[in-house]
Short mmCIF file of C-alpha atoms in Angstrom, two decimals:
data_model
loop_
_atom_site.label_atom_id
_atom_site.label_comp_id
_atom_site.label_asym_id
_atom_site.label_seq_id
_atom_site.Cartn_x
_atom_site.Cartn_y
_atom_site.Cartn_z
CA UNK A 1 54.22 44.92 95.92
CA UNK A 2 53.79 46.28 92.98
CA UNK A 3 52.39 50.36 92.14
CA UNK A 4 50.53 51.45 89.26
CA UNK A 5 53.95 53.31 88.38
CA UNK A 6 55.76 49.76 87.66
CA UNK A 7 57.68 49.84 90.99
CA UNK A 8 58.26 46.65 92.78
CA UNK A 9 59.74 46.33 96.22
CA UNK A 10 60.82 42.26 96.71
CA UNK A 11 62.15 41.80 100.63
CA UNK A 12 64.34 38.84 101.20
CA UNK A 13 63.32 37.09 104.41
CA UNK A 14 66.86 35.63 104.68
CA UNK A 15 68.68 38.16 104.42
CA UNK A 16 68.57 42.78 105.36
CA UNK A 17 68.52 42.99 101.46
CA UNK A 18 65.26 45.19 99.79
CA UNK A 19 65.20 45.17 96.19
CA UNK A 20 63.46 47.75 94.30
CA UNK A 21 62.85 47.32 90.34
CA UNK A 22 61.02 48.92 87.99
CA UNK A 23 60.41 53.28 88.30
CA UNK A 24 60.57 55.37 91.29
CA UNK A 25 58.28 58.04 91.17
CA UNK A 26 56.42 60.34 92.90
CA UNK A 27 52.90 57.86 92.98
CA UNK A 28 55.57 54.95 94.31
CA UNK A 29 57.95 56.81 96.95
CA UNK A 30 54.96 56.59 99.32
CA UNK A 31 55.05 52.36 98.75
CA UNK A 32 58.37 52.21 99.01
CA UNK A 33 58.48 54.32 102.32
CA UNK A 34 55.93 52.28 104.03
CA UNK A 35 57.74 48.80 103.01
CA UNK A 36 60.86 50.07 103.91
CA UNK A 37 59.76 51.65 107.58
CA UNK A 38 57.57 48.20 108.20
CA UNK A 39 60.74 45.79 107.58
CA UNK A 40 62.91 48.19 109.74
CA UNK A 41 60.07 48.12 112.30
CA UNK A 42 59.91 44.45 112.13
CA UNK A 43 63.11 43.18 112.56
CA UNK A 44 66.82 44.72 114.13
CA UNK A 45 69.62 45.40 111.60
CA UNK A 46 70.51 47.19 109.00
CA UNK A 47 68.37 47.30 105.89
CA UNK A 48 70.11 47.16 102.15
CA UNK A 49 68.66 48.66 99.66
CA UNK A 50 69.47 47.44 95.91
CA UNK A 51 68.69 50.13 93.51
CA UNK A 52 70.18 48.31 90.73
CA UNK A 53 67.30 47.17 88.78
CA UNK A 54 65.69 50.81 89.69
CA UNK A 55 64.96 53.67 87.43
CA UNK A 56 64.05 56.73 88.94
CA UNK A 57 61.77 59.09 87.13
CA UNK A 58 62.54 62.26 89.16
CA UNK A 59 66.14 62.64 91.17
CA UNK A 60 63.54 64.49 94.05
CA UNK A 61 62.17 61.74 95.04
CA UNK A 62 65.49 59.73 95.53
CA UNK A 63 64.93 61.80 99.39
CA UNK A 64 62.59 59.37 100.57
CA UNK A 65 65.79 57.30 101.13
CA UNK A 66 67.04 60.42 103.61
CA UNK A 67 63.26 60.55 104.77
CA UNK A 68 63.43 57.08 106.05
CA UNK A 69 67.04 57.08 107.60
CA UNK A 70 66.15 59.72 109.73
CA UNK A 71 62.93 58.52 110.91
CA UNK A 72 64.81 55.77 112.41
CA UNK A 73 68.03 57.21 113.28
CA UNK A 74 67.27 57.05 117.26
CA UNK A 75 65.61 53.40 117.10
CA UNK A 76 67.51 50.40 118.51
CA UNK A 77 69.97 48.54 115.94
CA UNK A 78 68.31 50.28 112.74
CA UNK A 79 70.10 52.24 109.82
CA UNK A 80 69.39 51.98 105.90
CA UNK A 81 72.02 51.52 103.49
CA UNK A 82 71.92 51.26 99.50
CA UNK A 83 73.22 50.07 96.68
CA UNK A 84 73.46 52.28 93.35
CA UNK A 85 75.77 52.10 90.72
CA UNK A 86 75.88 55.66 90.05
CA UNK A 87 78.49 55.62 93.49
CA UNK A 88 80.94 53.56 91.28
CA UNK A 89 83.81 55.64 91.32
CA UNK A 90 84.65 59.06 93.59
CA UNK A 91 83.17 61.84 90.89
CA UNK A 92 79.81 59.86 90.86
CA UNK A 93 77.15 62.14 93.21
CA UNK A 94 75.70 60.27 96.08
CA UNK A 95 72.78 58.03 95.64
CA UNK A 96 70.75 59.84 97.60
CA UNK A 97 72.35 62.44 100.20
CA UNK A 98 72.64 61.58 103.72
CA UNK A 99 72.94 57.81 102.88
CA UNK A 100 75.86 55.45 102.95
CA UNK A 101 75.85 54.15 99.65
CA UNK A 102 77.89 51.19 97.52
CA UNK A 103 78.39 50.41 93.89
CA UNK A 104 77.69 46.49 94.20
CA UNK A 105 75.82 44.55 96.70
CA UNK A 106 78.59 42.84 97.79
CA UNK A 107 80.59 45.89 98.71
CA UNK A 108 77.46 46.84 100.76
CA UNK A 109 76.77 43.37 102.07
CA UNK A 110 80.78 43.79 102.95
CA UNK A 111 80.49 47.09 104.79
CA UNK A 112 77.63 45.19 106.83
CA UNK A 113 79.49 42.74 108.01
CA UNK A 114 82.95 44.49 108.88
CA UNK A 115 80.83 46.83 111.28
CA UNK A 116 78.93 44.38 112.62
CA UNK A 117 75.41 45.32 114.29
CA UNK A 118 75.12 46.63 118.07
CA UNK A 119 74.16 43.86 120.77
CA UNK A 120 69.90 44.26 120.68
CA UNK A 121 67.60 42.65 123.20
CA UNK A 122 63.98 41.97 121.79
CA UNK A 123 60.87 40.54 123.13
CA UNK A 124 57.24 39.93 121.96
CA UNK A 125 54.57 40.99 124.62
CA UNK A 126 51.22 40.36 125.09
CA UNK A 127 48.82 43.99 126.25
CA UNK A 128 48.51 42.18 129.25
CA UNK A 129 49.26 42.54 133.17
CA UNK A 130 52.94 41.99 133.67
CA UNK A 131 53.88 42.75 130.35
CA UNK A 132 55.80 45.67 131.93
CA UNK A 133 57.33 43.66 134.45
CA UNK A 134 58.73 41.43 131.84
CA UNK A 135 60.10 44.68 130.06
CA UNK A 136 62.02 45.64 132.89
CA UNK A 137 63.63 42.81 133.25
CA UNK A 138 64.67 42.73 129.73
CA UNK A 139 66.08 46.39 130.20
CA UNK A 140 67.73 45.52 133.34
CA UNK A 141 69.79 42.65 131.77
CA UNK A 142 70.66 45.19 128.89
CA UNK A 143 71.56 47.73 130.93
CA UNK A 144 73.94 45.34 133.12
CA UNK A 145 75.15 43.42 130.03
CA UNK A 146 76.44 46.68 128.06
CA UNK A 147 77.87 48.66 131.01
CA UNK A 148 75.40 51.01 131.29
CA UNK A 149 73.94 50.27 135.44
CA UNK A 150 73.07 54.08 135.96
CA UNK A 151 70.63 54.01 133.12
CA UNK A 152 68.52 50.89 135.14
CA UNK A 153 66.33 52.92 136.89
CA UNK A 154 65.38 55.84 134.15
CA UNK A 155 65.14 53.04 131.58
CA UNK A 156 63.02 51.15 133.74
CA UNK A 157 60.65 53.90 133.99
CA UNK A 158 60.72 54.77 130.33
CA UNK A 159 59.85 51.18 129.34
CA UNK A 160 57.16 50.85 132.06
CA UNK A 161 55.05 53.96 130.85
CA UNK A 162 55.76 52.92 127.21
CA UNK A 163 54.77 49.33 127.89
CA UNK A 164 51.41 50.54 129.63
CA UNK A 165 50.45 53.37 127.31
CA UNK A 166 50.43 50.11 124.59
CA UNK A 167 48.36 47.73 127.40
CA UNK A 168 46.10 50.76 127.90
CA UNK A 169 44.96 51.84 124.52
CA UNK A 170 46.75 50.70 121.95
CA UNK A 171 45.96 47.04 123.19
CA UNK A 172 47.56 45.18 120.81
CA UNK A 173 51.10 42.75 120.83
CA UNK A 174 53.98 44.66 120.94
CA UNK A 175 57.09 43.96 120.73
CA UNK A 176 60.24 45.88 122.99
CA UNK A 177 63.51 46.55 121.84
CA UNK A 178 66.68 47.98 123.00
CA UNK A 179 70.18 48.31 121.87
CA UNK A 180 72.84 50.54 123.09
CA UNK A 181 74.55 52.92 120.47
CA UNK A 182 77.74 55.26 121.26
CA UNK A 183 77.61 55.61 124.56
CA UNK A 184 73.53 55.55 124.88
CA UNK A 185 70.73 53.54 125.39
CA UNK A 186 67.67 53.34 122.24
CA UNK A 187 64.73 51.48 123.71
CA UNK A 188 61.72 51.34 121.39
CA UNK A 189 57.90 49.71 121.86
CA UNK A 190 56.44 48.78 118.32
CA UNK A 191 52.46 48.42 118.66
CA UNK A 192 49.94 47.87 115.80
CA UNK A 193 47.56 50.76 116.13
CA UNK A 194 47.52 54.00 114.66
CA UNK A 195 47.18 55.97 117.63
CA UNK A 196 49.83 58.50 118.38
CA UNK A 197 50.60 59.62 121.59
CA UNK A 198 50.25 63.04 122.49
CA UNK A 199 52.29 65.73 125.13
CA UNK A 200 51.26 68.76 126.37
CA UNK A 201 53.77 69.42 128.88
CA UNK A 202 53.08 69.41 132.42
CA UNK A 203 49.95 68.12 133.80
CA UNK A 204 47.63 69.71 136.32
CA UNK A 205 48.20 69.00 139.67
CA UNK A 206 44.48 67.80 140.12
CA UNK A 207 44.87 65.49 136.83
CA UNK A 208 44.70 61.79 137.38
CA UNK A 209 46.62 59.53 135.43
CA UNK A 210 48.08 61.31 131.92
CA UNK A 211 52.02 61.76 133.39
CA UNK A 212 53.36 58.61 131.47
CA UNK A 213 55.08 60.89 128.57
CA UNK A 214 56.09 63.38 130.80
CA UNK A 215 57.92 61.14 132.60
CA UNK A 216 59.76 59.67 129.38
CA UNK A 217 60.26 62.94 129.04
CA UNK A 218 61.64 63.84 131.99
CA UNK A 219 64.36 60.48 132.12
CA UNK A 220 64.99 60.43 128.10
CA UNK A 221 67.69 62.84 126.06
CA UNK A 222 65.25 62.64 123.30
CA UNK A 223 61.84 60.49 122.42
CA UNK A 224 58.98 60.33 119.90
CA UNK A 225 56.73 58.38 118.08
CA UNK A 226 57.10 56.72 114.09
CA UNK A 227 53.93 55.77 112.50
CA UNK A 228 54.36 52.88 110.21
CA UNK A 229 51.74 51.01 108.20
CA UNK A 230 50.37 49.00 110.64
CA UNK A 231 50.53 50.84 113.69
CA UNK A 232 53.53 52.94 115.45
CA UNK A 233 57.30 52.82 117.26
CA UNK A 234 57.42 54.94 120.00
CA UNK A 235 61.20 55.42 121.58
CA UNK A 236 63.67 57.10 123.28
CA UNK A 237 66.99 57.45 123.93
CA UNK A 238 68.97 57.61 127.32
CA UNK A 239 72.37 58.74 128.40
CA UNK A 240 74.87 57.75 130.86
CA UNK A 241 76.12 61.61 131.42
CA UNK A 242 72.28 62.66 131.76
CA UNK A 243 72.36 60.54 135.56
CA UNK A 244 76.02 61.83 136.45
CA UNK A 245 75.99 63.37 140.20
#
């Protein structure tokens, strides 16, 4: 993928690693976002990031790294990690702040595999009639699986209105992923159209239809909606202590 400032980004399909070559600049951080927010979208784990081979033009745009971690800090089973050599010894400043960072690529691959990633649940719908259905079944066996049976019912109800909202007007595949993460629950719906959802509160009482968000909003400590490339990831996250009493 390469940008007309000389930045490549090569994605191993074997393997979380991203390798970026060439200069990071200002005209490439934008290329580099979207490839790195579509491979998070697109598959659970951890992404690497090898900066080895990188230059980078201007140390301000080494934030896109923070830009991206955060964007998907509250979706199931995702985090970004690099690899920088400037992190080789304790007086070396941080590849890029906010972001776990290694020397080598083994020490990264290393930390990977020594925290090894949260049980995730995944499955690839059609915008059809009982795609929601086959959602909450999913959740349900998540939910039972990781000790979590009070968060059945508002999890349920998240994924249904998430699941429709896609079979309504996105009306595309999706695919529906969970994972639990101290303590909570991250469920997430990944659709390929641009279309953002939108809230406005509380509906009108004469309104018909229009209450799915509010009711994710209602059930979920926290929710919203990524774009990425080729459509969006909307998600939440639930809590155990949010259904005590």
């Amino acid at each position: 993928m390469p940008t007309a400032s000389r930045c490549l980004v090569e994605i191993d399909e074997s393997s979380a690693v991203v390798r970026l070559t060439g200069v990071l600049d200002a005209g490439a951080a934008d290329v580099v976002r979207a490839a790195l927010l579509t491979r998070l979208s697109d598959r659970p784990g951890p992404v690497v990031v090898d900066l080895t081979g990188l230059r980078v033009a201007d140390p301000a745009v080494r934030g896109v790294f923070a830009e991206v971690r955060r964007e998907v800090a509250d979706w199931p089973a995702a985090d970004l990690l690099l690899v920088d050599p400037t992190v080789a010894g304790p007086d070396q400043p941080d590849a890029a702040p906010g972001v776990p960072a290694w020397p080598t690529l083994d020490g990264a691959l290393a930390a990977v595999a020594a925290a090894p990633m949260a049980a995730v649940l995944t499955a690839d719908l059609a915008p059809a009639v009982g795609a929601a259905r086959e959602a909450r079944e999913m959740v349900t066996t998540g939910c039972e699986r990781w000790g979590m049976p009070t968060l059945v019912d508002p999890a349920c109800i998240a994924v249904t209105e998430m699941v429709n909202n896609v079979v309504a007007h996105a009306r595309t595949a999706m695919t529906v992923r969970l994972a639990p993460h101290d303590s909570a629950l991250h469920l997430a719906v990944r659709d390929h159209s641009p279309r953002q959802p939108t809230f406005a509160g509380l509906s009108p009482p004469d309104r018909v239809g229009g209450r799915g968000l509010l009711l994710i909003d209602t059930v979920a400590r926290r929710w919203g909606s990524s774009p990425v490339p080729d459509g969006k990831v909307v998600w939440c996250v639930l809590h155990p202590d949010d259904e005590a009493g």
